[in-house]
Amino acid sequence: MKIVAVFNYLLSFLIAYWNTESVAEDEFIYGQFPSYFRWGIGTSSYQVEGAWNLDGKGENIWDNFTHSTPSPIKDGSTGDFACDSYHKYEEDSKLVKSIGVDFYRFSISWSRILPLGTKEKVNQAGIDYYNNLINSLIHHEITPVISIHHWDLPMPLQNKGGWTNEEMIEHFGDFARILYANFGDRVKQWFTFNEAWVICVMGYGDGIFAPGVKEITETPYTCIHTILKAHAQAYRIYDLEFRDEQQGQVGITIDSGWLEPSDPNKLEDIEASERALQFKFGMFASPIVFGKYPDIVRKSVDERSKQEGRSTSRLPSFDKYWTDYIKGSYDFIGLNHYSSYLVTSASSDPGPGWYGDQNAVTFQDPSWPETGSTWLRPVPWGFRKVLNWIKNTFNNPPLIVTENGYSDLPDVGLNDYGRIEYYKGYINNLLKAVIIDGCNVRGYSAWSLMDNFEWASGYTERFGLHWVNFTDPSRERIPKESVKYLRKVFLSNGFPKPTLPWNSIQLNEQCAAVALDPDTSF
């Protein structure tokens, strides 16, 4: 069994490395994406809407979490007002249009639609708000793309145990059905969950995100298990009740960095890298593609649970019904990717739970550039590698890059040239993955339309293409330099090669300037 496992690890990584060797990691290439490729920009409800208690909206877990004393948020802030997109949705639609994208990915506040979390009370004002937003986007020739759940669970449902309670499966299905019925005539792409790993590990394990539950040994696995069932429920509801008439698609967004073996010549590090990838991305992709948790995850948690004297594994199992119900419950998969990490095998056992079970330690190379977020260092070549790993591990599923973005260094203001360099490198590696490696990526969405409430970091980190003045009640949005650069990339559908009547040295110098300078025409 050990020999087979090692062979599979090596084969996976050899394929990935072979595919990426034809162009050097740091080599810039010119080219355009296929004609079907679509460009987008994204936000989420709690981060931008504000209006936390207006017009019949109920309390959600982030409302409750940020109002706690002492505050769990770095700057003590909340999303009560945020960017005030609840009142400024028309302005935001114009901003989206100005960037030159095809679609706008946003999420629905569950508590704005269902104040109690259940179908018994539907808030018409919430329905009206999202209808207005959707219609405004369509008026500006922008396709609306919806994430059904981006972390803001209604507080009444959390009081029942939240995602550790399988009652949520039915409630989530009811919520999805209401959205399909009210918006599905115009919305044709749906993501059921955004980054369920963050919900389950950071919200129900570490407790540093809402709802602030600190129990790392079992609760994250229970949460993941419930969310996968809820995702499948929402997918099957669309399949049976809405697809024939609405002709849309449903998927799920999974987050993952690239996890590079610290020493690519060391078998233990290669194995640790594969384990870490499967515990992160594979936990969600494997059930919906293959109907089961990754074998390496299953084996690790089962064995460690037995060693702990448990009669059952800390990782639940799907019975035949749920295996069949979850398997194939996707029309596409969303990928959120920001950065990469080095991985090595753990030298000591950190104990039971999601971190300890994978027997891997991740860290970042201090020589990689810094950003305004400690966890985010630009590693453009890692983007191409994770896309190839997904292609080779999960039969090249249709992918949409749903988030990819950069956090400004302090005091950058509008001159966000670090973001321009980040997008240049990452989108170019995406281009390599699509046109050289054959990765089945259909679209790309940058994060984010504007600076917003950055969860536990509050307003101390800025990911937006537009600078927002959070001390001004009008929440003015001002475009940063990166808007001009990305608009040219989007409208050009990539990086078309300039045609200039100069010698090769002059041409190469001019090409480099075009690639980096947002004021230089392609």
Coordinates of C-alpha atoms in Angstrom, one line a residue:
M1 CA 0.0 0.0 0.0
K2 CA 2.9 2.3 0.9
I3 CA 4.5 1.7 -2.5
V4 CA 1.3 2.5 -4.4
A5 CA 0.7 5.7 -2.4
V6 CA 4.3 6.9 -3.0
F7 CA 3.9 6.1 -6.8
N8 CA 0.7 8.1 -6.9
Y9 CA 2.2 11.1 -5.2
L10 CA 5.2 11.1 -7.5
L11 CA 3.1 10.6 -10.6
S12 CA 0.9 13.6 -9.7
F13 CA 3.8 15.9 -9.0
L14 CA 5.8 14.7 -12.0
I15 CA 2.9 15.5 -14.3
A16 CA 2.5 18.9 -12.7
Y17 CA 6.2 19.7 -13.0
W18 CA 6.4 18.4 -16.5
N19 CA 3.5 20.5 -17.7
T20 CA 5.0 23.7 -16.2
E21 CA 8.6 23.2 -17.3
S22 CA 7.9 24.2 -21.0
V23 CA 7.9 27.9 -19.9
A24 CA 10.1 29.1 -17.1
E25 CA 8.4 30.0 -13.8
D26 CA 9.2 33.7 -14.1
E27 CA 9.0 34.0 -17.9
F28 CA 6.3 36.4 -19.2
I29 CA 4.5 35.3 -22.3
Y30 CA 2.2 37.1 -24.7
G31 CA -1.1 35.6 -25.8
Q32 CA -4.9 35.9 -25.4
F33 CA -7.4 33.7 -23.6
P34 CA -9.9 31.7 -25.6
S35 CA -13.0 33.5 -26.9
Y36 CA -15.2 31.9 -24.3
F37 CA -13.2 33.2 -21.4
R38 CA -15.0 35.7 -19.1
W39 CA -13.7 38.4 -16.7
G40 CA -15.2 39.5 -13.5
I41 CA -14.9 41.3 -10.2
G42 CA -16.3 40.4 -6.8
T43 CA -17.5 41.4 -3.3
S44 CA -19.5 39.8 -0.5
S45 CA -22.6 41.0 1.3
Y46 CA -21.3 41.5 4.8
Q47 CA -18.1 43.1 3.6
V48 CA -19.8 45.9 1.6
E49 CA -23.5 46.3 2.2
G50 CA -23.8 47.8 5.6
A51 CA -27.4 48.5 6.6
W52 CA -27.0 45.7 9.1
N53 CA -30.4 46.2 10.8
L54 CA -32.4 48.1 8.3
D55 CA -35.6 47.2 6.4
G56 CA -36.3 44.0 8.2
K57 CA -32.9 42.3 8.0
G58 CA -32.2 39.9 10.8
E59 CA -28.9 39.4 12.8
N60 CA -26.3 37.2 11.4
I61 CA -23.2 35.6 13.0
W62 CA -20.9 38.4 11.8
D63 CA -23.2 41.0 13.3
N64 CA -23.1 39.2 16.6
F65 CA -19.4 38.4 16.4
T66 CA -18.3 42.0 15.7
H67 CA -20.5 43.4 18.4
S68 CA -18.9 41.2 21.1
T69 CA -17.0 42.7 24.0
P70 CA -14.0 42.8 23.9
S71 CA -14.0 43.1 20.1
P72 CA -12.4 40.1 18.2
I73 CA -11.7 42.5 15.3
K74 CA -8.2 44.0 14.9
D75 CA -9.3 47.6 14.8
G76 CA -12.5 47.1 16.8
S77 CA -14.7 47.8 13.8
T78 CA -17.8 46.2 12.4
G79 CA -19.6 45.8 9.1
D80 CA -22.6 47.8 10.3
F81 CA -22.0 50.5 7.7
A82 CA -19.1 49.1 5.7
C83 CA -19.2 50.5 2.1
D84 CA -22.9 51.3 2.3
S85 CA -23.5 49.3 -0.9
Y86 CA -27.1 48.7 0.3
H87 CA -27.7 52.3 -0.7
K88 CA -25.0 52.8 -3.3
Y89 CA -25.7 49.7 -5.5
E90 CA -26.3 51.8 -8.6
E91 CA -23.0 53.6 -8.2
D92 CA -21.3 50.2 -7.7
S93 CA -22.9 48.9 -10.9
K94 CA -21.3 51.8 -12.8
L95 CA -17.9 51.0 -11.1
V96 CA -18.2 47.4 -12.3
K97 CA -19.0 48.6 -15.8
S98 CA -16.0 51.0 -15.8
I99 CA -13.5 48.2 -15.2
G100 CA -14.5 46.4 -18.4
V101 CA -15.5 43.1 -16.9
D102 CA -18.2 40.7 -18.1
F103 CA -19.6 39.7 -14.7
Y104 CA -20.0 40.7 -11.1
R105 CA -19.9 38.1 -8.4
F106 CA -21.6 39.1 -5.2
S107 CA -23.3 37.2 -2.3
I108 CA -26.8 37.3 -0.8
S109 CA -27.2 38.1 2.9
W110 CA -29.3 35.2 4.1
S111 CA -30.6 37.3 7.0
R112 CA -31.7 40.0 4.6
I113 CA -34.0 37.5 2.8
L114 CA -34.9 35.3 5.8
P115 CA -34.5 37.3 9.0
L116 CA -35.0 34.1 11.2
G117 CA -33.0 31.9 8.8
T118 CA -36.1 29.8 7.9
K119 CA -38.6 30.0 5.1
E120 CA -41.5 30.9 7.4
K121 CA -40.7 34.6 7.2
V122 CA -39.5 36.1 3.9
N123 CA -38.4 39.7 4.0
Q124 CA -39.7 41.4 0.8
A125 CA -37.4 44.4 1.3
G126 CA -34.5 42.1 0.9
I127 CA -35.9 40.5 -2.2
D128 CA -36.4 44.0 -3.6
Y129 CA -32.9 45.1 -2.8
Y130 CA -31.3 42.2 -4.7
N131 CA -33.8 42.6 -7.6
N132 CA -32.7 46.2 -7.9
L133 CA -29.0 45.3 -7.8
I134 CA -29.5 42.5 -10.4
N135 CA -31.5 44.8 -12.7
S136 CA -29.0 47.6 -12.4
L137 CA -26.1 45.3 -13.4
I138 CA -28.1 44.0 -16.4
H139 CA -28.9 47.5 -17.4
H140 CA -25.1 48.2 -17.5
E141 CA -24.6 45.0 -19.5
I142 CA -22.9 43.1 -16.6
T143 CA -23.8 39.5 -15.9
P144 CA -24.8 38.9 -12.2
V145 CA -23.2 35.9 -10.6
I146 CA -24.3 34.9 -7.1
S147 CA -22.7 33.2 -4.2
I148 CA -25.6 31.9 -2.1
H149 CA -23.6 31.8 1.2
H150 CA -20.5 33.8 2.0
W151 CA -20.1 33.1 5.8
D152 CA -22.9 35.2 7.2
L153 CA -25.2 32.6 8.7
P154 CA -28.4 33.9 10.4
M155 CA -27.9 34.0 14.2
P156 CA -31.1 32.1 15.0
L157 CA -29.7 29.1 13.1
Q158 CA -26.3 29.4 14.9
N159 CA -28.3 29.3 18.1
K160 CA -29.3 25.8 17.0
G161 CA -25.7 24.7 16.5
G162 CA -25.1 26.3 13.0
W163 CA -23.2 24.1 10.6
T164 CA -22.7 21.3 13.2
N165 CA -26.5 20.7 13.1
E166 CA -27.8 18.8 10.1
E167 CA -31.0 20.7 10.2
M168 CA -29.1 23.3 8.3
I169 CA -29.2 21.1 5.2
E170 CA -33.0 21.6 4.9
H171 CA -32.8 25.3 5.8
F172 CA -30.1 26.0 3.2
G173 CA -32.1 24.1 0.6
D174 CA -35.1 26.3 1.4
F175 CA -33.0 29.5 1.2
A176 CA -31.5 28.4 -2.2
R177 CA -35.0 27.6 -3.6
I178 CA -36.2 31.1 -2.7
L179 CA -33.2 32.6 -4.5
Y180 CA -33.7 30.5 -7.6
A181 CA -37.4 31.3 -7.7
N182 CA -36.9 35.1 -7.3
F183 CA -33.7 35.7 -9.2
G184 CA -33.1 32.7 -11.5
D185 CA -34.8 34.2 -14.5
R186 CA -31.9 36.6 -14.7
V187 CA -29.1 34.8 -12.8
K188 CA -27.5 31.8 -14.6
Q189 CA -24.5 31.1 -12.5
W190 CA -24.7 30.2 -8.8
F191 CA -22.1 29.2 -6.2
T192 CA -23.6 27.5 -3.2
F193 CA -20.8 28.2 -0.7
N194 CA -17.7 30.4 -0.6
E195 CA -14.7 28.9 1.1
A196 CA -16.4 26.4 3.4
W197 CA -12.9 25.6 4.8
V198 CA -12.8 29.1 6.3
I199 CA -16.2 28.6 7.9
C200 CA -15.4 25.2 9.4
V201 CA -11.7 25.6 10.4
M202 CA -11.5 29.3 11.2
G203 CA -15.0 29.7 12.4
Y204 CA -15.7 26.4 14.2
G205 CA -12.2 25.3 14.9
D206 CA -9.8 28.2 15.6
G207 CA -12.6 30.5 16.5
I208 CA -10.9 33.6 15.1
F209 CA -13.8 34.1 12.6
A210 CA -17.5 34.1 13.4
P211 CA -19.2 32.3 15.1
G212 CA -16.1 32.1 17.2
V213 CA -16.3 28.4 18.2
K214 CA -13.0 27.0 19.5
E215 CA -13.0 23.2 19.1
I216 CA -10.5 21.9 16.5
T217 CA -10.6 18.1 17.0
E218 CA -14.0 17.2 15.7
T219 CA -16.2 20.2 15.0
P220 CA -14.5 21.3 11.7
Y221 CA -15.1 17.8 10.2
T222 CA -18.7 17.9 11.4
C223 CA -19.1 21.3 9.8
I224 CA -17.5 20.2 6.5
H225 CA -19.8 17.1 6.4
T226 CA -22.9 19.2 6.9
I227 CA -21.9 21.8 4.3
L228 CA -21.2 19.2 1.7
K229 CA -24.7 17.8 2.2
A230 CA -26.2 21.2 2.1
H231 CA -24.4 22.1 -1.1
A232 CA -25.6 18.9 -2.7
Q233 CA -29.2 19.7 -1.6
A234 CA -29.1 23.1 -3.2
Y235 CA -27.6 21.6 -6.4
R236 CA -30.2 18.9 -6.6
I237 CA -33.1 21.4 -6.0
Y238 CA -31.9 23.4 -8.9
D239 CA -31.5 20.3 -11.0
L240 CA -35.0 19.0 -10.4
E241 CA -37.0 22.2 -10.0
F242 CA -35.3 25.0 -12.0
R243 CA -32.8 23.8 -14.5
D244 CA -35.1 23.0 -17.4
E245 CA -36.7 26.4 -17.3
Q246 CA -33.9 28.6 -16.2
Q247 CA -31.0 26.9 -18.0
G248 CA -28.4 27.9 -15.4
Q249 CA -25.4 26.3 -13.7
V250 CA -24.5 25.6 -10.0
G251 CA -21.1 25.1 -8.5
I252 CA -19.1 25.6 -5.3
T253 CA -16.1 27.8 -4.5
I254 CA -13.1 26.2 -2.8
D255 CA -10.1 28.0 -1.6
S256 CA -6.5 26.8 -1.8
G257 CA -3.0 28.2 -2.1
W258 CA -0.3 26.2 -3.8
L259 CA 1.6 24.0 -1.3
E260 CA 5.1 23.5 -2.6
P261 CA 7.4 20.8 -1.2
S262 CA 10.0 22.6 0.8
D263 CA 12.6 20.3 -0.8
P264 CA 11.3 19.0 -4.1
N265 CA 13.9 16.2 -4.0
K266 CA 12.8 14.9 -0.6
L267 CA 10.0 12.3 -0.7
E268 CA 8.7 13.3 2.8
D269 CA 8.1 16.8 1.6
I270 CA 6.4 15.7 -1.6
E271 CA 4.1 13.5 0.5
A272 CA 3.5 16.3 3.0
S273 CA 2.6 18.7 0.1
E274 CA 0.0 16.2 -1.3
R275 CA -1.5 15.7 2.1
A276 CA -1.8 19.4 2.7
L277 CA -3.5 19.9 -0.7
Q278 CA -5.9 17.1 -0.1
F279 CA -6.8 18.4 3.4
K280 CA -7.5 21.8 1.9
F281 CA -8.9 21.6 -1.6
G282 CA -9.5 17.8 -1.8
M283 CA -11.8 17.8 1.3
F284 CA -14.4 19.5 -0.8
A285 CA -13.5 18.6 -4.4
S286 CA -13.1 14.9 -3.9
P287 CA -16.7 14.3 -2.5
I288 CA -18.4 16.3 -5.3
V289 CA -16.2 14.7 -8.0
F290 CA -15.7 11.2 -6.7
G291 CA -18.3 10.8 -4.0
K292 CA -15.8 10.3 -1.1
Y293 CA -13.2 12.1 1.0
P294 CA -9.7 11.9 -0.3
D295 CA -8.2 8.4 0.6
I296 CA -5.2 10.0 2.3
V297 CA -7.5 12.2 4.5
R298 CA -9.8 9.2 5.3
K299 CA -6.8 7.0 6.2
S300 CA -5.1 9.6 8.4
V301 CA -8.1 10.7 10.4
D302 CA -9.4 7.1 10.9
E303 CA -6.0 5.9 12.1
R304 CA -5.4 8.8 14.4
S305 CA -8.9 8.5 15.8
K306 CA -8.3 4.8 16.6
Q307 CA -5.0 5.6 18.2
E308 CA -6.8 8.1 20.4
G309 CA -9.1 5.3 21.7
R310 CA -12.2 6.4 19.8
S311 CA -14.7 3.9 18.7
T312 CA -15.5 6.0 15.6
S313 CA -13.5 8.3 13.4
R314 CA -13.6 12.0 14.0
L315 CA -14.2 12.3 10.2
P316 CA -17.8 11.2 9.5
S317 CA -18.6 8.9 6.6
F318 CA -21.2 9.3 3.8
D319 CA -23.7 6.4 3.5
K320 CA -24.7 5.1 0.0
Y321 CA -27.5 7.7 -0.3
W322 CA -25.3 10.7 0.4
T323 CA -22.4 9.3 -1.6
D324 CA -24.6 9.2 -4.7
Y325 CA -26.3 12.5 -3.9
I326 CA -23.1 14.5 -3.5
K327 CA -21.1 12.8 -6.3
G328 CA -21.4 14.9 -9.5
S329 CA -23.1 17.8 -7.7
Y330 CA -21.3 20.5 -9.7
D331 CA -21.4 22.1 -13.1
F332 CA -18.2 24.0 -12.4
I333 CA -15.9 24.6 -9.5
G334 CA -14.8 28.0 -8.2
L335 CA -11.2 28.5 -7.0
N336 CA -10.1 31.2 -4.7
H337 CA -6.3 31.6 -4.8
Y338 CA -4.1 34.2 -3.3
S339 CA -0.7 32.9 -2.3
S340 CA 1.6 29.8 -1.9
Y341 CA 3.4 28.1 0.9
L342 CA 6.3 25.8 1.4
V343 CA 5.5 22.4 3.1
T344 CA 7.4 19.9 5.1
S345 CA 6.5 16.9 7.2
A346 CA 5.8 17.8 10.8
S347 CA 8.6 17.0 13.2
S348 CA 6.3 16.6 16.2
D349 CA 2.6 15.7 16.6
P350 CA 0.6 18.9 17.2
G351 CA -2.4 16.8 18.4
P352 CA -5.7 15.8 17.0
G353 CA -7.6 18.0 14.6
W354 CA -7.5 19.4 11.1
Y355 CA -4.0 20.7 11.5
G356 CA -2.5 17.7 13.3
D357 CA -4.2 15.1 11.2
Q358 CA -2.4 16.2 8.0
N359 CA 1.1 15.9 9.6
A360 CA 2.4 18.8 7.6
V361 CA 3.9 22.2 8.4
T362 CA 3.4 25.2 6.1
F363 CA 5.4 28.4 6.0
Q364 CA 6.4 31.1 3.5
D365 CA 9.8 32.0 2.1
P366 CA 10.8 35.4 3.7
S367 CA 12.4 36.4 0.4
W368 CA 8.9 36.4 -1.3
P369 CA 7.5 40.0 -1.5
E370 CA 5.4 41.3 1.4
T371 CA 1.9 42.8 1.2
G372 CA -0.5 44.4 3.6
S373 CA -1.5 40.9 4.9
T374 CA 0.9 38.7 6.7
W375 CA -0.4 35.5 5.1
L376 CA -0.2 36.8 1.5
R377 CA 3.1 36.9 -0.4
P378 CA 3.0 37.1 -4.2
V379 CA 4.1 33.8 -5.7
P380 CA 2.8 33.9 -9.3
W381 CA 4.2 30.5 -10.4
G382 CA 2.2 28.8 -7.6
F383 CA -1.0 29.8 -9.3
R384 CA -0.1 27.8 -12.4
K385 CA 1.0 24.8 -10.3
V386 CA -2.2 24.6 -8.3
L387 CA -4.3 24.8 -11.5
N388 CA -2.3 21.9 -12.9
W389 CA -2.7 19.9 -9.7
I390 CA -6.4 20.4 -9.9
K391 CA -6.5 19.4 -13.5
N392 CA -4.5 16.2 -12.9
T393 CA -6.2 15.2 -9.6
F394 CA -9.8 15.9 -10.5
N395 CA -10.1 15.1 -14.2
N396 CA -9.7 18.7 -15.4
P397 CA -13.1 20.0 -14.1
P398 CA -14.5 23.3 -15.5
L399 CA -13.0 26.0 -13.2
I400 CA -13.8 29.6 -12.6
V401 CA -11.2 31.6 -10.6
T402 CA -13.6 33.3 -8.3
E403 CA -11.1 35.3 -6.2
N404 CA -7.5 36.4 -6.7
G405 CA -6.2 39.6 -5.2
Y406 CA -3.6 41.7 -3.4
S407 CA -3.5 43.5 -0.1
D408 CA -2.0 47.0 -0.3
L409 CA 1.1 47.8 1.8
P410 CA 0.4 50.6 4.3
D411 CA 0.0 54.1 3.1
V412 CA 0.0 53.2 -0.6
G413 CA -3.1 55.1 -1.4
L414 CA -4.1 55.2 -5.0
N415 CA -0.6 54.3 -6.4
D416 CA -1.0 50.6 -6.0
Y417 CA 1.8 49.5 -8.4
G418 CA 2.4 46.4 -6.2
R419 CA -1.1 45.2 -7.1
I420 CA -0.4 45.8 -10.8
E421 CA 2.7 43.7 -10.6
Y422 CA 0.7 41.0 -8.7
Y423 CA -2.0 40.8 -11.3
K424 CA 0.4 40.9 -14.2
G425 CA 2.2 37.8 -12.8
Y426 CA -0.8 35.9 -11.7
I427 CA -2.9 36.5 -14.8
N428 CA 0.1 35.6 -17.0
N429 CA 0.5 32.3 -15.1
L430 CA -3.2 31.7 -15.6
L431 CA -2.7 32.3 -19.3
K432 CA 0.1 29.7 -19.3
A433 CA -2.1 27.2 -17.5
V434 CA -4.9 27.7 -20.0
I435 CA -3.1 27.9 -23.4
I436 CA 0.0 25.8 -22.7
D437 CA -1.1 23.3 -20.1
G438 CA -4.8 22.8 -21.1
C439 CA -6.3 23.6 -17.7
N440 CA -10.1 23.9 -18.1
V441 CA -10.5 27.5 -16.7
R442 CA -13.5 29.4 -18.1
G443 CA -13.2 32.7 -16.3
Y444 CA -11.4 34.9 -13.8
S445 CA -12.7 37.2 -11.1
A446 CA -10.4 39.7 -9.4
W447 CA -10.9 40.5 -5.7
S448 CA -12.1 43.1 -4.9
L449 CA -14.2 45.9 -6.5
M450 CA -13.3 48.2 -3.6
D451 CA -11.7 48.3 -0.1
N452 CA -14.1 46.8 2.4
F453 CA -14.5 45.1 5.8
E454 CA -11.7 42.5 5.8
W455 CA -13.2 40.2 8.4
A456 CA -11.0 39.8 11.6
S457 CA -8.7 42.5 10.2
G458 CA -11.5 45.1 10.0
Y459 CA -10.5 48.0 7.8
T460 CA -6.7 47.6 8.3
E461 CA -6.2 45.7 5.1
R462 CA -7.2 47.0 1.6
F463 CA -7.9 44.6 -1.2
G464 CA -9.9 46.9 -3.4
L465 CA -9.3 48.3 -6.9
H466 CA -11.1 51.4 -5.6
W467 CA -10.0 53.2 -2.5
V468 CA -12.8 53.9 0.0
N469 CA -12.7 56.6 2.6
F470 CA -14.2 54.9 5.7
T471 CA -14.2 58.1 7.7
D472 CA -16.4 59.8 5.2
P473 CA -20.2 59.1 5.6
S474 CA -20.5 59.2 1.8
R475 CA -18.0 56.3 1.5
E476 CA -16.5 57.8 -1.7
R477 CA -15.0 55.2 -4.1
I478 CA -11.8 56.4 -5.9
P479 CA -10.2 54.3 -8.6
K480 CA -6.6 53.2 -7.9
E481 CA -3.9 52.9 -10.6
S482 CA -4.6 49.2 -11.0
V483 CA -8.1 49.9 -12.5
K484 CA -6.5 51.2 -15.7
Y485 CA -4.1 48.2 -15.9
L486 CA -6.8 45.6 -15.4
R487 CA -9.2 47.2 -17.7
K488 CA -6.7 46.9 -20.5
V489 CA -6.0 43.2 -19.7
F490 CA -9.8 42.5 -19.5
L491 CA -10.7 44.3 -22.7
S492 CA -7.7 42.8 -24.5
N493 CA -8.6 39.3 -23.2
G494 CA -5.0 38.8 -22.1
F495 CA -1.7 40.1 -23.3
P496 CA -1.7 40.5 -27.1
K497 CA 1.8 40.9 -28.5
P498 CA 2.6 44.4 -29.8
T499 CA 3.5 44.7 -33.5
L500 CA 6.3 47.3 -33.8
P501 CA 8.8 47.9 -36.7
W502 CA 11.8 47.8 -34.5
N503 CA 14.7 45.5 -33.9
S504 CA 14.3 42.6 -31.4
I505 CA 16.1 44.4 -28.6
Q506 CA 13.9 47.5 -28.8
L507 CA 10.8 45.3 -29.2
N508 CA 11.6 43.3 -26.1
E509 CA 12.1 46.5 -24.1
Q510 CA 8.8 48.0 -25.3
C511 CA 7.0 44.7 -24.6
A512 CA 8.2 44.8 -21.0
A513 CA 6.9 48.3 -20.6
V514 CA 3.5 47.5 -22.1
A515 CA 3.2 44.5 -19.7
L516 CA 3.9 46.6 -16.6
D517 CA 2.8 50.2 -17.3
P518 CA -0.9 50.8 -17.1
D519 CA -0.7 53.9 -19.2
T520 CA 0.9 52.1 -22.1
S521 CA -1.4 50.9 -24.8
F522 CA -1.2 47.3 -25.9

